[in-house]
XYZ file of C-alpha atoms in Angstrom:
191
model
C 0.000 0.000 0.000
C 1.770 3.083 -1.124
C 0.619 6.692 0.936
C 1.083 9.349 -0.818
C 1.356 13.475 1.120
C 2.161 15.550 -1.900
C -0.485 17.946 -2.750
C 0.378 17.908 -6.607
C -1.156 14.171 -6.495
C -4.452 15.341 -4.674
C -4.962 17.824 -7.458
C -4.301 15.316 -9.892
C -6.821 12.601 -8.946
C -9.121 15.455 -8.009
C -10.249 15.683 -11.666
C -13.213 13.243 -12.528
C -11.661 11.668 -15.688
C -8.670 10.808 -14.454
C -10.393 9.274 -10.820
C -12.504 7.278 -13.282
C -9.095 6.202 -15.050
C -7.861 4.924 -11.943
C -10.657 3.183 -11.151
C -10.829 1.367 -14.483
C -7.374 0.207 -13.944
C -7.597 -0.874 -10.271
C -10.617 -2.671 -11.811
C -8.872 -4.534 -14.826
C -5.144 -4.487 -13.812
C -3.846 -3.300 -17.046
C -5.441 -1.235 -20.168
C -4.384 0.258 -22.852
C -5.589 3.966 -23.936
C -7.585 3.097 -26.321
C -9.655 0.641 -23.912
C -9.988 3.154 -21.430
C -11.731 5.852 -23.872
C -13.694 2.895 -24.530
C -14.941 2.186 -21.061
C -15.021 5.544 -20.077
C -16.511 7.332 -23.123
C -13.808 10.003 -23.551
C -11.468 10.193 -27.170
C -8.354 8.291 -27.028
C -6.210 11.362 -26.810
C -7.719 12.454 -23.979
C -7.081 8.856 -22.458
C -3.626 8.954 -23.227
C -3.325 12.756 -21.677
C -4.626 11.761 -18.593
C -2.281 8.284 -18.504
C 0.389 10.598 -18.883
C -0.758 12.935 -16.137
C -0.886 9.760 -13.903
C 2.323 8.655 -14.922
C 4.015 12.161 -14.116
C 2.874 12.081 -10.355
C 3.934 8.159 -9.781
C 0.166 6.567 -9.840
C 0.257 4.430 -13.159
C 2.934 3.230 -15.154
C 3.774 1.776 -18.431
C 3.989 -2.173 -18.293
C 6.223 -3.139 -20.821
C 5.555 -7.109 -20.663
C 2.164 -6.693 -21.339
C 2.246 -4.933 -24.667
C 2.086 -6.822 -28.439
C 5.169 -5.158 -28.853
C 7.722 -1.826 -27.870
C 5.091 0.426 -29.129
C 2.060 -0.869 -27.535
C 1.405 1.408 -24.705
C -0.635 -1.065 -21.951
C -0.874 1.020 -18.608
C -1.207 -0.281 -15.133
C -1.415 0.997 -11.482
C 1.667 1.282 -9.576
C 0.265 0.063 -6.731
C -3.255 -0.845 -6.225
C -3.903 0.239 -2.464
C -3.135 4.541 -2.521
C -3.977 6.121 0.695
C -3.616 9.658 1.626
C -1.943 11.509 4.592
C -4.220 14.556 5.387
C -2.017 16.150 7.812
C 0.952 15.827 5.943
C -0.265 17.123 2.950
C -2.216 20.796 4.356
C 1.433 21.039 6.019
C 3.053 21.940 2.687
C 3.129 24.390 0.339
C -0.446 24.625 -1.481
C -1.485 21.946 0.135
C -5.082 22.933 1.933
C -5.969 24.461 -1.391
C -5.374 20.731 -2.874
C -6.744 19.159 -0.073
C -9.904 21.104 0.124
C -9.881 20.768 -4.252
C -9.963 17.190 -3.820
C -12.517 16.458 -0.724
C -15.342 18.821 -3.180
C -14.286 16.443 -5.279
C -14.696 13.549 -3.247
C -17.753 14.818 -1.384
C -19.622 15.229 -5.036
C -18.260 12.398 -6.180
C -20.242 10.391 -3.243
C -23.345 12.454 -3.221
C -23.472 11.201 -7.337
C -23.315 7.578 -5.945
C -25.674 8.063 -3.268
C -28.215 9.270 -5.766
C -27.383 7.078 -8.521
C -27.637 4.196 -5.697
C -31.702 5.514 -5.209
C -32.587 6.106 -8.583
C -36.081 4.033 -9.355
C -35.147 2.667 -12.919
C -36.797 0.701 -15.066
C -34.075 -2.550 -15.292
C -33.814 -6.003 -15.924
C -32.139 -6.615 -12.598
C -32.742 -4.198 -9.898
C -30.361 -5.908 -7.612
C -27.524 -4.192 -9.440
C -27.788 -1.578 -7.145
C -27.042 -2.721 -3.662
C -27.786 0.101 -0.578
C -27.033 -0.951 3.072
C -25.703 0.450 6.122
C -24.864 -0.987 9.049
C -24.064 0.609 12.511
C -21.711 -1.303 14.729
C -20.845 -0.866 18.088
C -16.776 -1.106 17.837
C -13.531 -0.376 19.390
C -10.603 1.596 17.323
C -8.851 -1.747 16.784
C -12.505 -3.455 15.653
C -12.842 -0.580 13.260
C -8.971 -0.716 11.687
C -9.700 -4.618 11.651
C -13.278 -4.389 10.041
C -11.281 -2.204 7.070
C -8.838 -4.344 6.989
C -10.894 -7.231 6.095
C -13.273 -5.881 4.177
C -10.132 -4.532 1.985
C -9.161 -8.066 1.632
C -12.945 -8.993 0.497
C -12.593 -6.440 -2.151
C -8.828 -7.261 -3.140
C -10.599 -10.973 -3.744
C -13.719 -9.450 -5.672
C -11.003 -7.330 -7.980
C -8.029 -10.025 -8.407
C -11.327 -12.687 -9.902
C -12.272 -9.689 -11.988
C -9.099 -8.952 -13.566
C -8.864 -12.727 -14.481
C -12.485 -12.914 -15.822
C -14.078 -12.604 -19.523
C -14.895 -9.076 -20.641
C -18.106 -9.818 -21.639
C -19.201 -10.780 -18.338
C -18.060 -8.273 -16.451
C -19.403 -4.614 -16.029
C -17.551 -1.722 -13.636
C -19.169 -1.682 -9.964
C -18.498 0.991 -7.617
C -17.728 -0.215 -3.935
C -17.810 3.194 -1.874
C -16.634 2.360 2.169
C -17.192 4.733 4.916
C -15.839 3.348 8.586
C -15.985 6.300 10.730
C -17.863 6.877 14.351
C -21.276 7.860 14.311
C -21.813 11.661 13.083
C -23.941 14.071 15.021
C -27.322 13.971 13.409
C -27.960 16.737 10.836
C -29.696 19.864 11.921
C -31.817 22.094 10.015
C -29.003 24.373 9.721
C -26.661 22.060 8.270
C -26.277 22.166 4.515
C -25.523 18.519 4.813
């Protein structure tokens, strides 16, 4: 698991494209450009812009035993567990203006799941969209634990999914949230 504190690399993955680039690669292991614009919807050049943009800050890399040959560009994650160091990061130079960049970011980013999560939709399979929450009486080292396992669950999940036919397999989005229990939200809160 690699944690990164430089507030360049918030900024970076603050952008919607290339969070969605990451995830598409944490989700398939390696991709090339042009399968990304295909997954995501966005013109090859663009795809290969934002690799780059990655690739400048540390997060993906080239993998040169996966390609057909010295030209073909197949991208992969440099390590597939990134965590962040808050504190570090609004320490240096630029970095609360990154950090607070990438946690509107974040915090939109999870409102759009929320609400895509709720959305009444005419489907063939409605259980495609999978809402719980749970509320667990824990101690600090239940809580680190419970993330800790349910990281391996997911590690599992993505490691089958990597090996698995294309055709079978469609992106999911598996958004965690261990925390203690927030004060409920007044009136007054925009929340």
């Amino acid at each position: 698991m690699a944690t990164y504190d430089d507030p360049r690399i918030l900024r970076a993955i603050a952008h919607p494209t290339r969070n969605r680039v990451l995830n598409e690669l944490s989700a398939a292991g390696s991709l090339r450009a042009a399968d990304i614009a295909k997954r995501t919807g966005i013109p090859a050049n663009q795809a290969s812009f934002h690799l780059r943009q990655l690739a400048k800050y540390g997060l993906v890399e080239v993998a040169p035993d996966a390609g057909r040959d010295k030209r073909d560009r197949v991208w992969r994650l440099v390590d597939d567990d990134m965590t962040f160091s808050p504190r570090k990061i609004v320490e240096q130079p630029g970095g609360e203006a990154a950090y607070k960049v990438f946690q509107r970011s974040s915090v939109a980013w999870g409102h759009h799941l929320v609400d895509q999560a709720f959305q009444i939709r005419e489907e063939a399979d409605p259980a495609k969209r999978i809402v719980a929450e749970s509320s667990l009486r824990l101690t600090k080292d239940d809580a680190e634990q419970l993330q800790r396992d349910l990281n391996e669950v997911v590690a599992r999940y993505r490691d089958a999914g990597r090996q698995a036919s294309e055709e079978e397999m469609e992106l999911y989005s598996v958004y965690q949230l261990i925390q203690p229990m927030p004060e409920l939200a007044g009136e007054d809160d925009p929340a």
